[in-house]
Amino acid sequence: DQQVKQNSPSLSVQEGRISILNCDYTNSMFDYFLWYKKYPAEGPTFLISISSIKDKNEDGRFTVFLNKSAKHLSLHIVPSQPGDSAVYFCAAHAGGSQGNLIFGKGTKLSVKP
Amino acid sequence: KAGVTQTPRYLIKTRGQQVTLSCSPISGHRSVSWYQQTPGQGLQFLFEYFSETQRNKGNFPGRFSGRQFSNSRSEMNVSTLELGDSALYLCASSSTLGGYGYTFGSGTRLTVV
């Protein structure tokens, strides 16, 4: 049973517009959420994270929103750039030293010039 | 500082064979985790090692095993390879246990024929 779901396998956006990537989770014990970006032939790289005690975290063009009641988080990229084209993974952690990151299946973002 | 190094980058093996993959973590990082990435399943957690001890294990058969050495380098072994083991195997290192602050390597692409 998937605990972290990214229901959109792909997303296409025009350069300069907003990209919104969505992620849903089922485990209410998750207390820390991360987004990773992955280019082909490279490992995932950390993008931004949010603790469950917050509802928003911002870093430059990237903002993550967390809605705990809906068990939903989203990543907003504004403005989108062609270099943002990659696969984005949402990940969640249940806290403590015995946990591990649980990843969604990823969303492939294509930003068109 | 040097990143996480995985060797080899590419590997082709025959069904029934066994394979060993290597991961050198970032200097000072004592935690090494392994993930399997396949197109249909995203990133799935295999196991985590910290200070030469397996601390956490995912839901994979016993054919998948690993170990960590005193210098924190880790190896992952898959015995009796099956076609379904074809995947990108990613290693991530961290200074703490439990999936926080991961830095991923570029992965080893294993193809089983």
PDB file of C-alpha atoms in Angstrom:
ATOM      1  CA  ASP A   1       0.000   0.000   0.000  1.00  0.00           C
ATOM      2  CA  GLN A   2       1.470   3.307  -1.090  1.00  0.00           C
ATOM      3  CA  GLN A   3       1.889   5.706   1.790  1.00  0.00           C
ATOM      4  CA  VAL A   4       3.127   8.583  -0.367  1.00  0.00           C
ATOM      5  CA  LYS A   5       1.328   9.210  -3.627  1.00  0.00           C
ATOM      6  CA  GLN A   6       2.144  11.463  -6.527  1.00  0.00           C
ATOM      7  CA  ASN A   7      -0.842  10.988  -8.767  1.00  0.00           C
ATOM      8  CA  SER A   8       0.441  12.960 -11.744  1.00  0.00           C
ATOM      9  CA  PRO A   9       3.219  11.092 -13.566  1.00  0.00           C
ATOM     10  CA  SER A  10       3.958  14.128 -15.696  1.00  0.00           C
ATOM     11  CA  LEU A  11       3.363  17.865 -15.902  1.00  0.00           C
ATOM     12  CA  SER A  12       4.098  20.295 -18.702  1.00  0.00           C
ATOM     13  CA  VAL A  13       4.387  24.039 -18.032  1.00  0.00           C
ATOM     14  CA  GLN A  14       5.384  27.080 -20.047  1.00  0.00           C
ATOM     15  CA  GLU A  15       8.548  28.920 -19.054  1.00  0.00           C
ATOM     16  CA  GLY A  16       7.809  31.768 -16.657  1.00  0.00           C
ATOM     17  CA  ARG A  17       4.562  30.271 -15.385  1.00  0.00           C
ATOM     18  CA  ILE A  18       3.938  28.500 -12.096  1.00  0.00           C
ATOM     19  CA  SER A  19       4.533  24.762 -11.694  1.00  0.00           C
ATOM     20  CA  ILE A  20       2.521  23.016  -9.002  1.00  0.00           C
ATOM     21  CA  LEU A  21       3.456  19.483  -8.061  1.00  0.00           C
ATOM     22  CA  ASN A  22       1.201  17.596  -5.692  1.00  0.00           C
ATOM     23  CA  CYS A  23       1.708  14.850  -3.161  1.00  0.00           C
ATOM     24  CA  ASP A  24      -0.701  12.997  -0.861  1.00  0.00           C
ATOM     25  CA  TYR A  25       0.136  10.803   2.088  1.00  0.00           C
ATOM     26  CA  THR A  26      -1.793   8.386   4.234  1.00  0.00           C
ATOM     27  CA  ASN A  27       0.283   7.962   7.384  1.00  0.00           C
ATOM     28  CA  SER A  28      -0.571  10.545  10.038  1.00  0.00           C
ATOM     29  CA  MET A  29       2.687   9.711  11.830  1.00  0.00           C
ATOM     30  CA  PHE A  30       4.711  11.422   9.110  1.00  0.00           C
ATOM     31  CA  ASP A  31       6.211  14.550  10.594  1.00  0.00           C
ATOM     32  CA  TYR A  32       8.782  15.671   8.045  1.00  0.00           C
ATOM     33  CA  PHE A  33       8.420  16.042   4.307  1.00  0.00           C
ATOM     34  CA  LEU A  34      10.974  16.617   1.576  1.00  0.00           C
ATOM     35  CA  TRP A  35      11.130  17.236  -2.134  1.00  0.00           C
ATOM     36  CA  TYR A  36      13.945  15.886  -4.266  1.00  0.00           C
ATOM     37  CA  LYS A  37      14.775  16.663  -7.852  1.00  0.00           C
ATOM     38  CA  LYS A  38      16.334  14.108 -10.164  1.00  0.00           C
ATOM     39  CA  TYR A  39      17.963  14.533 -13.549  1.00  0.00           C
ATOM     40  CA  PRO A  40      18.577  11.502 -15.781  1.00  0.00           C
ATOM     41  CA  ALA A  41      21.757   9.574 -14.924  1.00  0.00           C
ATOM     42  CA  GLU A  42      22.113  11.431 -11.622  1.00  0.00           C
ATOM     43  CA  GLY A  43      21.008  10.724  -8.077  1.00  0.00           C
ATOM     44  CA  PRO A  44      18.184  12.721  -6.473  1.00  0.00           C
ATOM     45  CA  THR A  45      19.204  16.048  -4.990  1.00  0.00           C
ATOM     46  CA  PHE A  46      17.493  17.653  -2.020  1.00  0.00           C
ATOM     47  CA  LEU A  47      15.345  20.638  -2.891  1.00  0.00           C
ATOM     48  CA  ILE A  48      13.273  21.766   0.065  1.00  0.00           C
ATOM     49  CA  SER A  49      11.689  20.343   3.209  1.00  0.00           C
ATOM     50  CA  ILE A  50       8.956  21.148   5.690  1.00  0.00           C
ATOM     51  CA  SER A  51       8.232  20.048   9.216  1.00  0.00           C
ATOM     52  CA  SER A  52       4.705  19.085  10.173  1.00  0.00           C
ATOM     53  CA  ILE A  53       4.560  21.979  12.630  1.00  0.00           C
ATOM     54  CA  LYS A  54       4.639  24.411   9.703  1.00  0.00           C
ATOM     55  CA  ASP A  55       2.288  24.932   6.802  1.00  0.00           C
ATOM     56  CA  LYS A  56       4.664  26.711   4.448  1.00  0.00           C
ATOM     57  CA  ASN A  57       8.360  26.863   3.698  1.00  0.00           C
ATOM     58  CA  GLU A  58       9.932  29.049   1.074  1.00  0.00           C
ATOM     59  CA  ASP A  59      13.358  28.994  -0.573  1.00  0.00           C
ATOM     60  CA  GLY A  60      13.811  31.303  -3.517  1.00  0.00           C
ATOM     61  CA  ARG A  61      11.580  30.193  -6.373  1.00  0.00           C
ATOM     62  CA  PHE A  62      10.477  27.094  -4.460  1.00  0.00           C
ATOM     63  CA  THR A  63       7.689  26.979  -1.892  1.00  0.00           C
ATOM     64  CA  VAL A  64       6.261  23.919  -0.207  1.00  0.00           C
ATOM     65  CA  PHE A  65       2.793  23.998   1.323  1.00  0.00           C
ATOM     66  CA  LEU A  66       1.546  21.436   3.826  1.00  0.00           C
ATOM     67  CA  ASN A  67      -2.125  20.802   4.596  1.00  0.00           C
ATOM     68  CA  LYS A  68      -2.112  18.312   7.458  1.00  0.00           C
ATOM     69  CA  SER A  69      -5.851  17.920   7.683  1.00  0.00           C
ATOM     70  CA  ALA A  70      -5.972  16.904   4.030  1.00  0.00           C
ATOM     71  CA  LYS A  71      -2.685  14.976   4.249  1.00  0.00           C
ATOM     72  CA  HIS A  72      -1.528  16.879   1.216  1.00  0.00           C
ATOM     73  CA  LEU A  73       1.537  18.829   0.270  1.00  0.00           C
ATOM     74  CA  SER A  74       2.474  20.731  -2.836  1.00  0.00           C
ATOM     75  CA  LEU A  75       5.582  22.231  -4.353  1.00  0.00           C
ATOM     76  CA  HIS A  76       5.257  25.525  -6.182  1.00  0.00           C
ATOM     77  CA  ILE A  77       7.965  26.703  -8.563  1.00  0.00           C
ATOM     78  CA  VAL A  78       7.661  30.328  -9.620  1.00  0.00           C
ATOM     79  CA  PRO A  79       8.730  31.285 -12.214  1.00  0.00           C
ATOM     80  CA  SER A  80       9.425  27.973 -13.902  1.00  0.00           C
ATOM     81  CA  GLN A  81      12.607  27.695 -15.958  1.00  0.00           C
ATOM     82  CA  PRO A  82      13.677  25.126 -18.575  1.00  0.00           C
ATOM     83  CA  GLY A  83      16.431  23.951 -16.200  1.00  0.00           C
ATOM     84  CA  ASP A  84      13.707  22.885 -13.768  1.00  0.00           C
ATOM     85  CA  SER A  85      12.759  20.067 -16.133  1.00  0.00           C
ATOM     86  CA  ALA A  86      13.390  16.917 -14.101  1.00  0.00           C
ATOM     87  CA  VAL A  87      11.609  14.261 -12.090  1.00  0.00           C
ATOM     88  CA  TYR A  88      10.431  15.500  -8.701  1.00  0.00           C
ATOM     89  CA  PHE A  89      10.010  13.104  -5.800  1.00  0.00           C
ATOM     90  CA  CYS A  90       8.027  13.772  -2.683  1.00  0.00           C
ATOM     91  CA  ALA A  91       9.289  11.961   0.432  1.00  0.00           C
ATOM     92  CA  ALA A  92       8.041  11.603   3.985  1.00  0.00           C
ATOM     93  CA  HIS A  93       9.578  10.589   7.285  1.00  0.00           C
ATOM     94  CA  ALA A  94       7.849   9.191  10.341  1.00  0.00           C
ATOM     95  CA  GLY A  95      10.355  10.665  12.740  1.00  0.00           C
ATOM     96  CA  GLY A  96      12.907   9.152  15.048  1.00  0.00           C
ATOM     97  CA  SER A  97      16.050   7.217  14.272  1.00  0.00           C
ATOM     98  CA  GLN A  98      14.306   4.004  13.251  1.00  0.00           C
ATOM     99  CA  GLY A  99      12.521   5.443  10.294  1.00  0.00           C
ATOM    100  CA  ASN A 100      13.517   5.986   6.724  1.00  0.00           C
ATOM    101  CA  LEU A 101      12.353   8.161   3.886  1.00  0.00           C
ATOM    102  CA  ILE A 102       9.337   6.902   1.988  1.00  0.00           C
ATOM    103  CA  PHE A 103       9.178   8.218  -1.545  1.00  0.00           C
ATOM    104  CA  GLY A 104       6.406   8.771  -4.013  1.00  0.00           C
ATOM    105  CA  LYS A 105       6.772   7.527  -7.572  1.00  0.00           C
ATOM    106  CA  GLY A 106       7.726  10.924  -8.914  1.00  0.00           C
ATOM    107  CA  THR A 107       6.339  13.536 -11.296  1.00  0.00           C
ATOM    108  CA  LYS A 108       8.212  14.388 -14.466  1.00  0.00           C
ATOM    109  CA  LEU A 109       8.135  18.144 -14.999  1.00  0.00           C
ATOM    110  CA  SER A 110       8.776  19.566 -18.449  1.00  0.00           C
ATOM    111  CA  VAL A 111       9.204  23.329 -18.718  1.00  0.00           C
ATOM    112  CA  LYS A 112       8.887  24.509 -22.311  1.00  0.00           C
ATOM    113  CA  PRO A 113      10.654  27.644 -23.533  1.00  0.00           C
TER     114      PRO A 113
ATOM    115  CA  LYS B   1      34.048  17.801  -0.236  1.00  0.00           C
ATOM    116  CA  ALA B   2      33.649  14.699  -2.362  1.00  0.00           C
ATOM    117  CA  GLY B   3      30.117  13.406  -2.801  1.00  0.00           C
ATOM    118  CA  VAL B   4      28.731   9.920  -2.516  1.00  0.00           C
ATOM    119  CA  THR B   5      30.527   7.596  -4.920  1.00  0.00           C
ATOM    120  CA  GLN B   6      28.901   4.494  -6.310  1.00  0.00           C
ATOM    121  CA  THR B   7      30.683   1.885  -8.387  1.00  0.00           C
ATOM    122  CA  PRO B   8      30.241   0.593 -10.951  1.00  0.00           C
ATOM    123  CA  ARG B   9      27.938   2.988 -12.803  1.00  0.00           C
ATOM    124  CA  TYR B  10      26.606   0.307 -15.132  1.00  0.00           C
ATOM    125  CA  LEU B  11      26.434  -3.448 -14.853  1.00  0.00           C
ATOM    126  CA  ILE B  12      24.985  -6.232 -16.975  1.00  0.00           C
ATOM    127  CA  LYS B  13      24.472  -9.615 -15.365  1.00  0.00           C
ATOM    128  CA  THR B  14      22.789 -12.874 -16.305  1.00  0.00           C
ATOM    129  CA  ARG B  15      19.869 -14.391 -14.433  1.00  0.00           C
ATOM    130  CA  GLY B  16      21.037 -16.566 -11.578  1.00  0.00           C
ATOM    131  CA  GLN B  17      24.291 -14.715 -11.063  1.00  0.00           C
ATOM    132  CA  GLN B  18      25.099 -12.575  -8.082  1.00  0.00           C
ATOM    133  CA  VAL B  19      26.281  -8.993  -7.975  1.00  0.00           C
ATOM    134  CA  THR B  20      28.007  -6.668  -5.510  1.00  0.00           C
ATOM    135  CA  LEU B  21      27.591  -2.905  -5.627  1.00  0.00           C
ATOM    136  CA  SER B  22      29.767  -0.456  -3.737  1.00  0.00           C
ATOM    137  CA  CYS B  23      29.084   2.882  -2.079  1.00  0.00           C
ATOM    138  CA  SER B  24      31.553   5.310  -0.542  1.00  0.00           C
ATOM    139  CA  PRO B  25      29.762   7.895   1.593  1.00  0.00           C
ATOM    140  CA  ILE B  26      30.682  11.505   2.164  1.00  0.00           C
ATOM    141  CA  SER B  27      33.608  11.743   4.542  1.00  0.00           C
ATOM    142  CA  GLY B  28      32.318  11.795   8.105  1.00  0.00           C
ATOM    143  CA  HIS B  29      28.935  10.321   7.269  1.00  0.00           C
ATOM    144  CA  ARG B  30      28.253   7.150   9.203  1.00  0.00           C
ATOM    145  CA  SER B  31      24.853   6.276   7.822  1.00  0.00           C
ATOM    146  CA  VAL B  32      24.467   4.624   4.440  1.00  0.00           C
ATOM    147  CA  SER B  33      21.073   3.731   2.983  1.00  0.00           C
ATOM    148  CA  TRP B  34      20.246   1.852  -0.177  1.00  0.00           C
ATOM    149  CA  TYR B  35      17.244   2.376  -2.439  1.00  0.00           C
ATOM    150  CA  GLN B  36      16.001   0.625  -5.555  1.00  0.00           C
ATOM    151  CA  GLN B  37      14.463   2.760  -8.282  1.00  0.00           C
ATOM    152  CA  THR B  38      12.309   1.205 -10.968  1.00  0.00           C
ATOM    153  CA  PRO B  39      10.032   3.020 -13.433  1.00  0.00           C
ATOM    154  CA  GLY B  40       6.863   1.603 -11.956  1.00  0.00           C
ATOM    155  CA  GLN B  41       7.683   1.736  -8.258  1.00  0.00           C
ATOM    156  CA  GLY B  42       9.725   4.862  -7.666  1.00  0.00           C
ATOM    157  CA  LEU B  43      12.358   4.700  -4.922  1.00  0.00           C
ATOM    158  CA  GLN B  44      11.982   1.803  -2.532  1.00  0.00           C
ATOM    159  CA  PHE B  45      13.999   1.488   0.655  1.00  0.00           C
ATOM    160  CA  LEU B  46      16.268  -1.538   0.929  1.00  0.00           C
ATOM    161  CA  PHE B  47      18.222  -1.035   4.151  1.00  0.00           C
ATOM    162  CA  GLU B  48      20.221   1.388   6.258  1.00  0.00           C
ATOM    163  CA  TYR B  49      23.570   0.824   7.910  1.00  0.00           C
ATOM    164  CA  PHE B  50      25.036   2.900  10.692  1.00  0.00           C
ATOM    165  CA  SER B  51      28.335   2.173  12.395  1.00  0.00           C
ATOM    166  CA  GLU B  52      28.636  -1.209  10.649  1.00  0.00           C
ATOM    167  CA  THR B  53      25.219  -2.400  11.852  1.00  0.00           C
ATOM    168  CA  GLN B  54      22.027  -2.780   9.870  1.00  0.00           C
ATOM    169  CA  ARG B  55      19.559  -0.487  11.617  1.00  0.00           C
ATOM    170  CA  ASN B  56      16.571  -0.643   9.349  1.00  0.00           C
ATOM    171  CA  LYS B  57      15.351  -2.895   6.586  1.00  0.00           C
ATOM    172  CA  GLY B  58      12.768  -2.570   3.852  1.00  0.00           C
ATOM    173  CA  ASN B  59      10.471  -5.180   2.414  1.00  0.00           C
ATOM    174  CA  PHE B  60      12.819  -7.024   0.080  1.00  0.00           C
ATOM    175  CA  PRO B  61      13.629 -10.751  -0.095  1.00  0.00           C
ATOM    176  CA  GLY B  62      16.674 -12.191   1.603  1.00  0.00           C
ATOM    177  CA  ARG B  63      18.515 -12.283  -1.724  1.00  0.00           C
ATOM    178  CA  PHE B  64      19.264  -8.633  -1.049  1.00  0.00           C
ATOM    179  CA  SER B  65      21.885  -8.105   1.615  1.00  0.00           C
ATOM    180  CA  GLY B  66      24.433  -5.541   2.578  1.00  0.00           C
ATOM    181  CA  ARG B  67      27.217  -4.665   4.897  1.00  0.00           C
ATOM    182  CA  GLN B  68      29.154  -1.677   6.095  1.00  0.00           C
ATOM    183  CA  PHE B  69      32.839  -1.483   6.853  1.00  0.00           C
ATOM    184  CA  SER B  70      34.654   0.392   9.581  1.00  0.00           C
ATOM    185  CA  ASN B  71      35.408   3.245   7.175  1.00  0.00           C
ATOM    186  CA  SER B  72      31.630   3.554   6.535  1.00  0.00           C
ATOM    187  CA  ARG B  73      31.886   2.271   2.980  1.00  0.00           C
ATOM    188  CA  SER B  74      29.030  -0.049   2.180  1.00  0.00           C
ATOM    189  CA  GLU B  75      28.375  -2.884  -0.216  1.00  0.00           C
ATOM    190  CA  MET B  76      25.100  -4.314  -1.385  1.00  0.00           C
ATOM    191  CA  ASN B  77      24.822  -7.856  -2.674  1.00  0.00           C
ATOM    192  CA  VAL B  78      22.060  -9.440  -4.698  1.00  0.00           C
ATOM    193  CA  SER B  79      22.199 -13.193  -5.154  1.00  0.00           C
ATOM    194  CA  THR B  80      20.383 -15.375  -7.675  1.00  0.00           C
ATOM    195  CA  LEU B  81      19.524 -12.418  -9.883  1.00  0.00           C
ATOM    196  CA  GLU B  82      16.091 -12.211 -11.467  1.00  0.00           C
ATOM    197  CA  LEU B  83      14.996 -10.136 -14.455  1.00  0.00           C
ATOM    198  CA  GLY B  84      12.921  -8.002 -12.102  1.00  0.00           C
ATOM    199  CA  ASP B  85      16.048  -6.914 -10.244  1.00  0.00           C
ATOM    200  CA  SER B  86      16.942  -4.689 -13.174  1.00  0.00           C
ATOM    201  CA  ALA B  87      16.874  -1.207 -11.689  1.00  0.00           C
ATOM    202  CA  LEU B  88      18.858   1.819 -10.638  1.00  0.00           C
ATOM    203  CA  TYR B  89      20.348   1.196  -7.193  1.00  0.00           C
ATOM    204  CA  LEU B  90      20.931   4.376  -5.235  1.00  0.00           C
ATOM    205  CA  CYS B  91      23.021   4.854  -2.172  1.00  0.00           C
ATOM    206  CA  ALA B  92      22.542   7.791   0.185  1.00  0.00           C
ATOM    207  CA  SER B  93      24.722   8.866   3.053  1.00  0.00           C
ATOM    208  CA  SER B  94      23.953  10.977   6.075  1.00  0.00           C
ATOM    209  CA  SER B  95      25.651  12.080   9.246  1.00  0.00           C
ATOM    210  CA  THR B  96      22.651  10.931  11.279  1.00  0.00           C
ATOM    211  CA  LEU B  97      20.557   7.807  11.495  1.00  0.00           C
ATOM    212  CA  GLY B  98      17.055   7.582  10.159  1.00  0.00           C
ATOM    213  CA  GLY B  99      16.858   9.224   6.773  1.00  0.00           C
ATOM    214  CA  TYR B 100      17.547  12.854   7.545  1.00  0.00           C
ATOM    215  CA  GLY B 101      19.944  14.896   5.450  1.00  0.00           C
ATOM    216  CA  TYR B 102      20.419  12.339   2.713  1.00  0.00           C
ATOM    217  CA  THR B 103      22.956  12.969  -0.034  1.00  0.00           C
ATOM    218  CA  PHE B 104      22.513  10.536  -2.883  1.00  0.00           C
ATOM    219  CA  GLY B 105      25.070   9.052  -5.216  1.00  0.00           C
ATOM    220  CA  SER B 106      24.493   8.825  -8.965  1.00  0.00           C
ATOM    221  CA  GLY B 107      23.505   5.194  -8.706  1.00  0.00           C
ATOM    222  CA  THR B 108      24.436   1.890 -10.303  1.00  0.00           C
ATOM    223  CA  ARG B 109      22.304   0.854 -13.265  1.00  0.00           C
ATOM    224  CA  LEU B 110      21.918  -2.937 -13.100  1.00  0.00           C
ATOM    225  CA  THR B 111      20.530  -4.807 -16.075  1.00  0.00           C
ATOM    226  CA  VAL B 112      19.742  -8.498 -15.699  1.00  0.00           C
ATOM    227  CA  VAL B 113      19.442 -10.446 -18.953  1.00  0.00           C
TER     228      VAL B 113
END
